[in-house]
Each structure stands twice: as C-alpha cells, then as structure tokens.
JSON list of C-alpha atoms and ligand atoms in Angstrom, two decimals:
[
{"chain": "A", "resi": 1, "resn": "UNK", "atom": "CA", "xyz": [14.57, 10.05, -10.78]},
{"chain": "A", "resi": 2, "resn": "UNK", "atom": "CA", "xyz": [14.60, 7.39, -8.08]},
{"chain": "A", "resi": 3, "resn": "UNK", "atom": "CA", "xyz": [15.10, 7.35, -4.34]},
{"chain": "A", "resi": 4, "resn": "UNK", "atom": "CA", "xyz": [17.01, 4.85, -2.24]},
{"chain": "A", "resi": 5, "resn": "UNK", "atom": "CA", "xyz": [15.75, 4.69, 1.35]},
{"chain": "A", "resi": 6, "resn": "UNK", "atom": "CA", "xyz": [17.22, 3.03, 4.39]},
{"chain": "A", "resi": 7, "resn": "UNK", "atom": "CA", "xyz": [14.79, 1.63, 6.92]},
{"chain": "A", "resi": 8, "resn": "UNK", "atom": "CA", "xyz": [15.25, -0.51, 9.98]},
{"chain": "A", "resi": 9, "resn": "UNK", "atom": "CA", "xyz": [12.76, -3.25, 10.70]},
{"chain": "A", "resi": 10, "resn": "UNK", "atom": "CA", "xyz": [11.00, -6.37, 9.56]},
{"chain": "A", "resi": 11, "resn": "UNK", "atom": "CA", "xyz": [10.61, -6.58, 5.77]},
{"chain": "A", "resi": 12, "resn": "UNK", "atom": "CA", "xyz": [7.48, -8.74, 6.08]},
{"chain": "A", "resi": 13, "resn": "UNK", "atom": "CA", "xyz": [5.57, -5.75, 7.48]},
{"chain": "A", "resi": 14, "resn": "UNK", "atom": "CA", "xyz": [6.49, -3.35, 4.71]},
{"chain": "A", "resi": 15, "resn": "UNK", "atom": "CA", "xyz": [3.69, -2.38, 2.32]},
{"chain": "A", "resi": 16, "resn": "UNK", "atom": "CA", "xyz": [6.02, -2.12, -0.67]},
{"chain": "A", "resi": 17, "resn": "UNK", "atom": "CA", "xyz": [4.83, -3.41, -4.05]},
{"chain": "A", "resi": 18, "resn": "UNK", "atom": "CA", "xyz": [7.61, -6.01, -4.10]},
{"chain": "A", "resi": 19, "resn": "UNK", "atom": "CA", "xyz": [9.86, -7.34, -1.36]},
{"chain": "A", "resi": 20, "resn": "UNK", "atom": "CA", "xyz": [12.90, -9.50, -1.97]},
{"chain": "A", "resi": 21, "resn": "UNK", "atom": "CA", "xyz": [13.57, -12.77, -0.18]},
{"chain": "A", "resi": 22, "resn": "UNK", "atom": "CA", "xyz": [17.11, -14.01, 0.49]},
{"chain": "A", "resi": 23, "resn": "UNK", "atom": "CA", "xyz": [16.12, -17.56, -0.41]},
{"chain": "A", "resi": 24, "resn": "UNK", "atom": "CA", "xyz": [18.13, -20.71, -0.97]},
{"chain": "A", "resi": 25, "resn": "UNK", "atom": "CA", "xyz": [18.26, -22.61, -4.26]},
{"chain": "A", "resi": 26, "resn": "UNK", "atom": "CA", "xyz": [15.67, -25.19, -3.21]},
{"chain": "A", "resi": 27, "resn": "UNK", "atom": "CA", "xyz": [13.05, -22.45, -2.59]},
{"chain": "A", "resi": 28, "resn": "UNK", "atom": "CA", "xyz": [11.68, -24.54, 0.26]},
{"chain": "A", "resi": 29, "resn": "UNK", "atom": "CA", "xyz": [12.04, -21.88, 2.94]},
{"chain": "A", "resi": 30, "resn": "UNK", "atom": "CA", "xyz": [14.65, -21.74, 5.66]},
{"chain": "A", "resi": 31, "resn": "UNK", "atom": "CA", "xyz": [15.79, -19.56, 8.53]},
{"chain": "A", "resi": 32, "resn": "UNK", "atom": "CA", "xyz": [16.32, -15.82, 8.77]},
{"chain": "A", "resi": 33, "resn": "UNK", "atom": "CA", "xyz": [14.38, -13.56, 6.47]},
{"chain": "A", "resi": 34, "resn": "UNK", "atom": "CA", "xyz": [13.30, -16.55, 4.36]},
{"chain": "A", "resi": 35, "resn": "UNK", "atom": "CA", "xyz": [11.58, -18.15, 7.35]},
{"chain": "A", "resi": 36, "resn": "UNK", "atom": "CA", "xyz": [10.00, -14.82, 8.32]},
{"chain": "A", "resi": 37, "resn": "UNK", "atom": "CA", "xyz": [8.58, -14.28, 4.81]},
{"chain": "A", "resi": 38, "resn": "UNK", "atom": "CA", "xyz": [7.10, -17.78, 4.55]},
{"chain": "A", "resi": 39, "resn": "UNK", "atom": "CA", "xyz": [5.83, -17.55, 8.13]},
{"chain": "A", "resi": 40, "resn": "UNK", "atom": "CA", "xyz": [4.06, -14.23, 7.67]},
{"chain": "A", "resi": 41, "resn": "UNK", "atom": "CA", "xyz": [3.02, -14.81, 4.04]},
{"chain": "A", "resi": 42, "resn": "UNK", "atom": "CA", "xyz": [1.39, -18.19, 4.65]},
{"chain": "A", "resi": 43, "resn": "UNK", "atom": "CA", "xyz": [1.49, -21.45, 2.67]},
{"chain": "A", "resi": 44, "resn": "UNK", "atom": "CA", "xyz": [0.56, -19.93, -0.68]},
{"chain": "A", "resi": 45, "resn": "UNK", "atom": "CA", "xyz": [4.12, -18.68, -1.21]},
{"chain": "A", "resi": 46, "resn": "UNK", "atom": "CA", "xyz": [5.64, -22.12, -0.65]},
{"chain": "A", "resi": 47, "resn": "UNK", "atom": "CA", "xyz": [3.06, -23.69, -2.97]},
{"chain": "A", "resi": 48, "resn": "UNK", "atom": "CA", "xyz": [4.10, -21.32, -5.75]},
{"chain": "A", "resi": 49, "resn": "UNK", "atom": "CA", "xyz": [7.80, -22.00, -5.06]},
{"chain": "A", "resi": 50, "resn": "UNK", "atom": "CA", "xyz": [7.27, -25.77, -5.26]},
{"chain": "A", "resi": 51, "resn": "UNK", "atom": "CA", "xyz": [5.39, -25.41, -8.52]},
{"chain": "A", "resi": 52, "resn": "UNK", "atom": "CA", "xyz": [8.21, -23.28, -9.94]},
{"chain": "A", "resi": 53, "resn": "UNK", "atom": "CA", "xyz": [10.96, -25.76, -8.97]},
{"chain": "A", "resi": 54, "resn": "UNK", "atom": "CA", "xyz": [8.97, -28.67, -10.39]},
{"chain": "A", "resi": 55, "resn": "UNK", "atom": "CA", "xyz": [9.12, -26.88, -13.71]},
{"chain": "A", "resi": 56, "resn": "UNK", "atom": "CA", "xyz": [12.56, -25.22, -13.59]},
{"chain": "A", "resi": 57, "resn": "UNK", "atom": "CA", "xyz": [14.64, -27.06, -10.97]},
{"chain": "A", "resi": 58, "resn": "UNK", "atom": "CA", "xyz": [16.87, -25.25, -8.52]},
{"chain": "A", "resi": 59, "resn": "UNK", "atom": "CA", "xyz": [17.19, -21.46, -8.58]},
{"chain": "A", "resi": 60, "resn": "UNK", "atom": "CA", "xyz": [20.91, -20.77, -9.17]},
{"chain": "A", "resi": 61, "resn": "UNK", "atom": "CA", "xyz": [22.77, -18.23, -6.99]},
{"chain": "A", "resi": 62, "resn": "UNK", "atom": "CA", "xyz": [22.46, -14.73, -8.45]},
{"chain": "A", "resi": 63, "resn": "UNK", "atom": "CA", "xyz": [19.17, -15.48, -10.24]},
{"chain": "A", "resi": 64, "resn": "UNK", "atom": "CA", "xyz": [15.63, -14.42, -9.28]},
{"chain": "A", "resi": 65, "resn": "UNK", "atom": "CA", "xyz": [12.03, -15.69, -9.59]},
{"chain": "A", "resi": 66, "resn": "UNK", "atom": "CA", "xyz": [8.79, -14.37, -8.12]},
{"chain": "A", "resi": 67, "resn": "UNK", "atom": "CA", "xyz": [5.65, -15.42, -6.32]},
{"chain": "A", "resi": 68, "resn": "UNK", "atom": "CA", "xyz": [2.67, -13.47, -5.09]},
{"chain": "A", "resi": 69, "resn": "UNK", "atom": "CA", "xyz": [2.87, -12.01, -1.60]},
{"chain": "A", "resi": 70, "resn": "UNK", "atom": "CA", "xyz": [0.32, -14.38, -0.06]},
{"chain": "A", "resi": 71, "resn": "UNK", "atom": "CA", "xyz": [-0.89, -12.76, 3.15]},
{"chain": "A", "resi": 72, "resn": "UNK", "atom": "CA", "xyz": [1.89, -10.15, 3.17]},
{"chain": "A", "resi": 73, "resn": "UNK", "atom": "CA", "xyz": [1.15, -6.48, 2.52]},
{"chain": "A", "resi": 74, "resn": "UNK", "atom": "CA", "xyz": [3.53, -6.74, -0.47]},
{"chain": "A", "resi": 75, "resn": "UNK", "atom": "CA", "xyz": [1.99, -7.72, -3.81]},
{"chain": "A", "resi": 76, "resn": "UNK", "atom": "CA", "xyz": [4.99, -9.78, -4.93]},
{"chain": "A", "resi": 77, "resn": "UNK", "atom": "CA", "xyz": [7.89, -11.59, -3.34]},
{"chain": "A", "resi": 78, "resn": "UNK", "atom": "CA", "xyz": [10.99, -11.75, -5.52]},
{"chain": "A", "resi": 79, "resn": "UNK", "atom": "CA", "xyz": [13.08, -14.71, -4.43]},
{"chain": "A", "resi": 80, "resn": "UNK", "atom": "CA", "xyz": [16.79, -14.51, -5.11]},
{"chain": "A", "resi": 81, "resn": "UNK", "atom": "CA", "xyz": [19.73, -16.57, -3.92]},
{"chain": "A", "resi": 82, "resn": "UNK", "atom": "CA", "xyz": [22.83, -14.82, -2.64]},
{"chain": "A", "resi": 83, "resn": "UNK", "atom": "CA", "xyz": [26.28, -16.38, -2.49]},
{"chain": "A", "resi": 84, "resn": "UNK", "atom": "CA", "xyz": [27.50, -18.40, 0.46]},
{"chain": "A", "resi": 85, "resn": "UNK", "atom": "CA", "xyz": [30.69, -16.65, 1.68]},
{"chain": "A", "resi": 86, "resn": "UNK", "atom": "CA", "xyz": [33.73, -18.87, 1.01]},
{"chain": "A", "resi": 87, "resn": "UNK", "atom": "CA", "xyz": [36.53, -16.38, 1.62]},
{"chain": "A", "resi": 88, "resn": "UNK", "atom": "CA", "xyz": [35.81, -13.97, -1.24]},
{"chain": "A", "resi": 89, "resn": "UNK", "atom": "CA", "xyz": [37.74, -15.54, -4.12]},
{"chain": "A", "resi": 90, "resn": "UNK", "atom": "CA", "xyz": [34.92, -17.70, -5.41]},
{"chain": "A", "resi": 91, "resn": "UNK", "atom": "CA", "xyz": [32.87, -15.17, -7.35]},
{"chain": "A", "resi": 92, "resn": "UNK", "atom": "CA", "xyz": [30.91, -14.09, -4.28]},
{"chain": "A", "resi": 93, "resn": "UNK", "atom": "CA", "xyz": [30.95, -10.35, -5.15]},
{"chain": "A", "resi": 94, "resn": "UNK", "atom": "CA", "xyz": [29.63, -10.91, -8.68]},
{"chain": "A", "resi": 95, "resn": "UNK", "atom": "CA", "xyz": [26.94, -13.31, -7.53]},
{"chain": "A", "resi": 96, "resn": "UNK", "atom": "CA", "xyz": [25.75, -10.83, -4.92]},
{"chain": "A", "resi": 97, "resn": "UNK", "atom": "CA", "xyz": [25.65, -8.02, -7.50]},
{"chain": "A", "resi": 98, "resn": "UNK", "atom": "CA", "xyz": [23.70, -10.31, -9.85]},
{"chain": "A", "resi": 99, "resn": "UNK", "atom": "CA", "xyz": [21.17, -11.09, -7.11]},
{"chain": "A", "resi": 100, "resn": "UNK", "atom": "CA", "xyz": [20.41, -7.38, -6.73]},
{"chain": "A", "resi": 101, "resn": "UNK", "atom": "CA", "xyz": [20.36, -6.61, -10.44]},
{"chain": "A", "resi": 102, "resn": "UNK", "atom": "CA", "xyz": [18.29, -9.61, -11.48]},
{"chain": "A", "resi": 103, "resn": "UNK", "atom": "CA", "xyz": [15.77, -8.81, -8.73]},
{"chain": "A", "resi": 104, "resn": "UNK", "atom": "CA", "xyz": [15.46, -5.24, -10.03]},
{"chain": "A", "resi": 105, "resn": "UNK", "atom": "CA", "xyz": [15.05, -6.48, -13.59]},
{"chain": "A", "resi": 106, "resn": "UNK", "atom": "CA", "xyz": [12.29, -8.88, -12.56]},
{"chain": "A", "resi": 107, "resn": "UNK", "atom": "CA", "xyz": [10.53, -6.17, -10.55]},
{"chain": "A", "resi": 108, "resn": "UNK", "atom": "CA", "xyz": [10.58, -4.00, -13.60]},
{"chain": "A", "resi": 109, "resn": "UNK", "atom": "CA", "xyz": [9.12, -6.78, -15.74]},
{"chain": "A", "resi": 110, "resn": "UNK", "atom": "CA", "xyz": [6.35, -7.09, -13.16]},
{"chain": "A", "resi": 111, "resn": "UNK", "atom": "CA", "xyz": [5.62, -3.41, -13.63]},
{"chain": "A", "resi": 112, "resn": "UNK", "atom": "CA", "xyz": [6.23, -2.38, -10.03]},
{"chain": "A", "resi": 113, "resn": "UNK", "atom": "CA", "xyz": [7.79, 0.93, -9.06]},
{"chain": "A", "resi": 114, "resn": "UNK", "atom": "CA", "xyz": [8.88, 0.01, -5.54]},
{"chain": "A", "resi": 115, "resn": "UNK", "atom": "CA", "xyz": [11.11, -2.77, -4.28]},
{"chain": "A", "resi": 116, "resn": "UNK", "atom": "CA", "xyz": [12.51, -3.58, -0.82]},
{"chain": "A", "resi": 117, "resn": "UNK", "atom": "CA", "xyz": [15.70, -5.58, -0.23]},
{"chain": "A", "resi": 118, "resn": "UNK", "atom": "CA", "xyz": [16.92, -7.33, 2.90]},
{"chain": "A", "resi": 119, "resn": "UNK", "atom": "CA", "xyz": [20.71, -7.43, 3.39]},
{"chain": "A", "resi": 120, "resn": "UNK", "atom": "CA", "xyz": [21.17, -10.50, 1.21]},
{"chain": "A", "resi": 121, "resn": "UNK", "atom": "CA", "xyz": [23.80, -13.08, 2.29]},
{"chain": "A", "resi": 122, "resn": "UNK", "atom": "CA", "xyz": [24.81, -11.19, 5.45]},
{"chain": "A", "resi": 123, "resn": "UNK", "atom": "CA", "xyz": [23.10, -13.63, 7.84]},
{"chain": "A", "resi": 124, "resn": "UNK", "atom": "CA", "xyz": [23.45, -17.39, 7.67]},
{"chain": "A", "resi": 125, "resn": "UNK", "atom": "CA", "xyz": [25.45, -17.14, 4.40]},
{"chain": "A", "resi": 126, "resn": "UNK", "atom": "CA", "xyz": [28.19, -15.18, 6.21]},
{"chain": "A", "resi": 127, "resn": "UNK", "atom": "CA", "xyz": [29.05, -12.46, 3.69]},
{"chain": "A", "resi": 128, "resn": "UNK", "atom": "CA", "xyz": [30.96, -9.61, 5.43]},
{"chain": "A", "resi": 129, "resn": "UNK", "atom": "CA", "xyz": [28.46, -6.82, 6.03]},
{"chain": "A", "resi": 130, "resn": "UNK", "atom": "CA", "xyz": [30.54, -3.80, 4.92]},
{"chain": "A", "resi": 131, "resn": "UNK", "atom": "CA", "xyz": [31.53, -5.44, 1.68]},
{"chain": "A", "resi": 132, "resn": "UNK", "atom": "CA", "xyz": [27.95, -6.61, 1.03]},
{"chain": "A", "resi": 133, "resn": "UNK", "atom": "CA", "xyz": [26.59, -3.10, 1.62]},
{"chain": "A", "resi": 134, "resn": "UNK", "atom": "CA", "xyz": [29.09, -1.60, -0.87]},
{"chain": "A", "resi": 135, "resn": "UNK", "atom": "CA", "xyz": [28.00, -4.10, -3.50]},
{"chain": "A", "resi": 136, "resn": "UNK", "atom": "CA", "xyz": [24.29, -3.68, -2.75]},
{"chain": "A", "resi": 137, "resn": "UNK", "atom": "CA", "xyz": [24.40, 0.12, -2.97]},
{"chain": "A", "resi": 138, "resn": "UNK", "atom": "CA", "xyz": [26.64, 0.15, -6.06]},
{"chain": "A", "resi": 139, "resn": "UNK", "atom": "CA", "xyz": [24.53, -2.44, -7.91]},
{"chain": "A", "resi": 140, "resn": "UNK", "atom": "CA", "xyz": [21.25, -0.68, -7.20]},
{"chain": "A", "resi": 141, "resn": "UNK", "atom": "CA", "xyz": [22.61, 2.80, -7.97]},
{"chain": "A", "resi": 142, "resn": "UNK", "atom": "CA", "xyz": [24.14, 1.60, -11.26]},
{"chain": "A", "resi": 143, "resn": "UNK", "atom": "CA", "xyz": [20.88, -0.04, -12.27]},
{"chain": "A", "resi": 144, "resn": "UNK", "atom": "CA", "xyz": [18.78, 3.03, -11.45]},
{"chain": "A", "resi": 145, "resn": "UNK", "atom": "CA", "xyz": [21.18, 5.44, -13.16]},
{"chain": "A", "resi": 146, "resn": "UNK", "atom": "CA", "xyz": [20.71, 3.65, -16.45]},
{"chain": "A", "resi": 147, "resn": "UNK", "atom": "CA", "xyz": [17.03, 4.68, -16.29]},
{"chain": "A", "resi": 148, "resn": "UNK", "atom": "CA", "xyz": [14.26, 2.53, -14.95]},
{"chain": "A", "resi": 149, "resn": "UNK", "atom": "CA", "xyz": [10.57, 2.66, -14.09]},
{"chain": "A", "resi": 150, "resn": "UNK", "atom": "CA", "xyz": [11.47, 1.75, -10.53]},
{"chain": "A", "resi": 151, "resn": "UNK", "atom": "CA", "xyz": [11.40, 4.93, -8.49]},
{"chain": "A", "resi": 152, "resn": "UNK", "atom": "CA", "xyz": [11.81, 3.73, -4.91]},
{"chain": "A", "resi": 153, "resn": "UNK", "atom": "CA", "xyz": [14.24, 1.16, -3.50]},
{"chain": "A", "resi": 154, "resn": "UNK", "atom": "CA", "xyz": [14.29, 0.31, 0.20]},
{"chain": "A", "resi": 155, "resn": "UNK", "atom": "CA", "xyz": [17.22, -1.27, 2.00]},
{"chain": "A", "resi": 156, "resn": "UNK", "atom": "CA", "xyz": [15.57, -2.90, 4.99]},
{"chain": "A", "resi": 157, "resn": "UNK", "atom": "CA", "xyz": [18.10, -3.43, 7.76]},
{"chain": "A", "resi": 158, "resn": "UNK", "atom": "CA", "xyz": [17.01, -5.86, 10.43]},
{"chain": "A", "resi": 159, "resn": "UNK", "atom": "CA", "xyz": [20.09, -5.70, 12.62]},
{"chain": "A", "resi": 160, "resn": "UNK", "atom": "CA", "xyz": [21.69, -2.60, 14.15]},
{"chain": "A", "resi": 161, "resn": "UNK", "atom": "CA", "xyz": [25.08, -3.24, 12.57]},
{"chain": "A", "resi": 162, "resn": "UNK", "atom": "CA", "xyz": [23.70, -3.22, 9.02]},
{"chain": "A", "resi": 163, "resn": "UNK", "atom": "CA", "xyz": [21.68, -0.12, 9.81]},
{"chain": "A", "resi": 164, "resn": "UNK", "atom": "CA", "xyz": [24.82, 1.68, 10.99]},
{"chain": "A", "resi": 165, "resn": "UNK", "atom": "CA", "xyz": [26.79, 0.53, 7.92]},
{"chain": "A", "resi": 166, "resn": "UNK", "atom": "CA", "xyz": [24.10, 1.60, 5.44]},
{"chain": "A", "resi": 167, "resn": "UNK", "atom": "CA", "xyz": [23.60, 4.92, 7.19]},
{"chain": "A", "resi": 168, "resn": "UNK", "atom": "CA", "xyz": [27.32, 5.61, 6.96]},
{"chain": "A", "resi": 169, "resn": "UNK", "atom": "CA", "xyz": [27.59, 4.60, 3.31]},
{"chain": "A", "resi": 170, "resn": "UNK", "atom": "CA", "xyz": [24.49, 6.44, 2.11]},
{"chain": "A", "resi": 171, "resn": "UNK", "atom": "CA", "xyz": [25.45, 9.53, 4.09]},
{"chain": "A", "resi": 172, "resn": "UNK", "atom": "CA", "xyz": [21.85, 9.81, 5.37]},
{"chain": "A", "resi": 173, "resn": "UNK", "atom": "CA", "xyz": [18.67, 7.76, 5.22]},
{"chain": "A", "resi": 174, "resn": "UNK", "atom": "CA", "xyz": [17.85, 8.69, 1.63]},
{"chain": "A", "resi": 175, "resn": "UNK", "atom": "CA", "xyz": [19.80, 8.99, -1.58]},
{"chain": "A", "resi": 176, "resn": "UNK", "atom": "CA", "xyz": [18.40, 10.52, -4.76]},
{"chain": "A", "resi": 177, "resn": "UNK", "atom": "CA", "xyz": [19.54, 8.93, -8.02]},
{"chain": "A", "resi": 178, "resn": "UNK", "atom": "CA", "xyz": [19.21, 11.16, -11.08]},
{"chain": "B", "resi": 1, "resn": "ADP", "atom": "P1", "xyz": [21.30, -15.28, 4.04]},
{"chain": "B", "resi": 1, "resn": "ADP", "atom": "O1", "xyz": [21.17, -16.77, 4.07]},
{"chain": "B", "resi": 1, "resn": "ADP", "atom": "O2", "xyz": [21.18, -14.71, 2.65]},
{"chain": "B", "resi": 1, "resn": "ADP", "atom": "O3", "xyz": [22.51, -14.79, 4.78]},
{"chain": "B", "resi": 1, "resn": "ADP", "atom": "P2", "xyz": [19.57, -14.47, 6.27]},
{"chain": "B", "resi": 1, "resn": "ADP", "atom": "O4", "xyz": [18.09, -14.44, 6.29]},
{"chain": "B", "resi": 1, "resn": "ADP", "atom": "O5", "xyz": [20.27, -15.38, 7.22]},
{"chain": "B", "resi": 1, "resn": "ADP", "atom": "O6", "xyz": [19.97, -14.75, 4.73]},
{"chain": "B", "resi": 1, "resn": "ADP", "atom": "O7", "xyz": [20.14, -13.03, 6.52]},
{"chain": "B", "resi": 1, "resn": "ADP", "atom": "C1", "xyz": [20.06, -11.98, 5.58]},
{"chain": "B", "resi": 1, "resn": "ADP", "atom": "C2", "xyz": [19.74, -10.69, 6.31]},
{"chain": "B", "resi": 1, "resn": "ADP", "atom": "O8", "xyz": [18.35, -10.67, 6.62]},
{"chain": "B", "resi": 1, "resn": "ADP", "atom": "C3", "xyz": [20.48, -10.53, 7.64]},
{"chain": "B", "resi": 1, "resn": "ADP", "atom": "O9", "xyz": [21.08, -9.24, 7.65]},
{"chain": "B", "resi": 1, "resn": "ADP", "atom": "C4", "xyz": [19.37, -10.62, 8.68]},
{"chain": "B", "resi": 1, "resn": "ADP", "atom": "O10", "xyz": [19.63, -9.74, 9.79]},
{"chain": "B", "resi": 1, "resn": "ADP", "atom": "C5", "xyz": [18.18, -10.13, 7.90]},
{"chain": "B", "resi": 1, "resn": "ADP", "atom": "N1", "xyz": [16.84, -10.50, 8.38]},
{"chain": "B", "resi": 1, "resn": "ADP", "atom": "C6", "xyz": [16.45, -11.54, 9.16]},
{"chain": "B", "resi": 1, "resn": "ADP", "atom": "N2", "xyz": [15.12, -11.49, 9.36]},
{"chain": "B", "resi": 1, "resn": "ADP", "atom": "C7", "xyz": [14.65, -10.39, 8.71]},
{"chain": "B", "resi": 1, "resn": "ADP", "atom": "C8", "xyz": [13.37, -9.77, 8.56]},
{"chain": "B", "resi": 1, "resn": "ADP", "atom": "N3", "xyz": [12.27, -10.27, 9.08]},
{"chain": "B", "resi": 1, "resn": "ADP", "atom": "N4", "xyz": [13.29, -8.63, 7.80]},
{"chain": "B", "resi": 1, "resn": "ADP", "atom": "C9", "xyz": [14.39, -8.10, 7.22]},
{"chain": "B", "resi": 1, "resn": "ADP", "atom": "N5", "xyz": [15.61, -8.63, 7.34]},
{"chain": "B", "resi": 1, "resn": "ADP", "atom": "C10", "xyz": [15.75, -9.76, 8.06]}
]
C-alpha cells in the first residue's frame, strides 16, 4: 500500500528521502524550483550535474537522472525534464507522464521509499495546471498500483492555484493506493 500526500510549501525544506527537480536538459540550474534546489543544496549538486552531462550529454525531456542532496535535508535529488508547453499537440502529455514515471523508477532503483514532486512544467514551461495535475496524479497512481517499494509520494504545491487544483482532484490531502 502507498499513500499520496498533498503539501503546500517549499520542496527544498522537505526531509523526504528523494525530491524531484524540474530541471532543464542542460542540468545547469535555472529559475523556479531548479534555482531553489541548487541555491539551498549548494554547489555539490551542480558539480554532479556537470559531471553527468560530460559523460552523457543533455538529459532529454521525460528522462531522469540523480545527484545527492548536497546540503538539502533530502538524500537524493532526482532531476527530470518536463515538456515545454507548445499548445498540447506536440507530445507534451506523454513527456510529462514519462517525467513522473521515470523519476519513480529511478527512486525505486535507489532503494528509497519516499519521493516528493514539484508541479513539473507548470511554471516557466507553461503547461496548463489542471491538465498537468491530471497527468501527474494518473501517472503516479498507475505506477503505484502496479506494486512498488515506494510507499509515500508527496505532491508539493508551491502556489495556491496548484494547491487548490490538487486538493480538488485528490478529494482530500491524502489518497491511499492499494
Ligand atoms: P518548469 O520549468 O518545469 O515549469 P518551474 O520551476 O518554473 O519549472 O515551475 C514548476 C513548479 O514549481 C511551479 O508550479 C512553481 O510554482 C513550483 N515551484 C517554484 N519554486 C518551488 C519550490 N521552492 N518548491 C516547490 N515548488 C516550487
């Protein structure tokens, strides 16, 4: 059994085993949650990202890699790249679903039981928030229903609008997946 929890706040302060970063393909940091994670986590995270790109190149949209958490309370940061919204007919939904699922898969490989997601792509990348929340919840619920060692997934909403949307869609602040 696993639990999905909605929380409002700053993901960098969450003592979850793994937190997810809505990164960009260069993995060099940026604005929004990406900037907050690198800012609070310190230079170690960027060093690990640079090392990874030197070996593997750009991180494609929908894929995930990980670093340690640096100075964050989280043990790992899973970096994934969401789609840039281009009207909805350019594979955006599938790429967003992949970002969630590949992050979960990587968390599982890392042996963690908890993972926290920001609302990927709904900031600078411009993905409509309602549609993104439907995809996020569906992707995570589908993954957990298939059976997984992950037993706690947090949706961390930074803005009020996302919090309202997630609250409405989950029906409360927690959802048990059996
Ligand atoms: P993207 O480029 O994927 O759209 P953004 O960082 O611009 O990424 O926005 C993604 C989501 O992260 C937005 O909903 C934004 O409100 C949220 N966000 C920004 N800062 C934080 C933070 N410190 N903790 C959690 N979520 C955050």
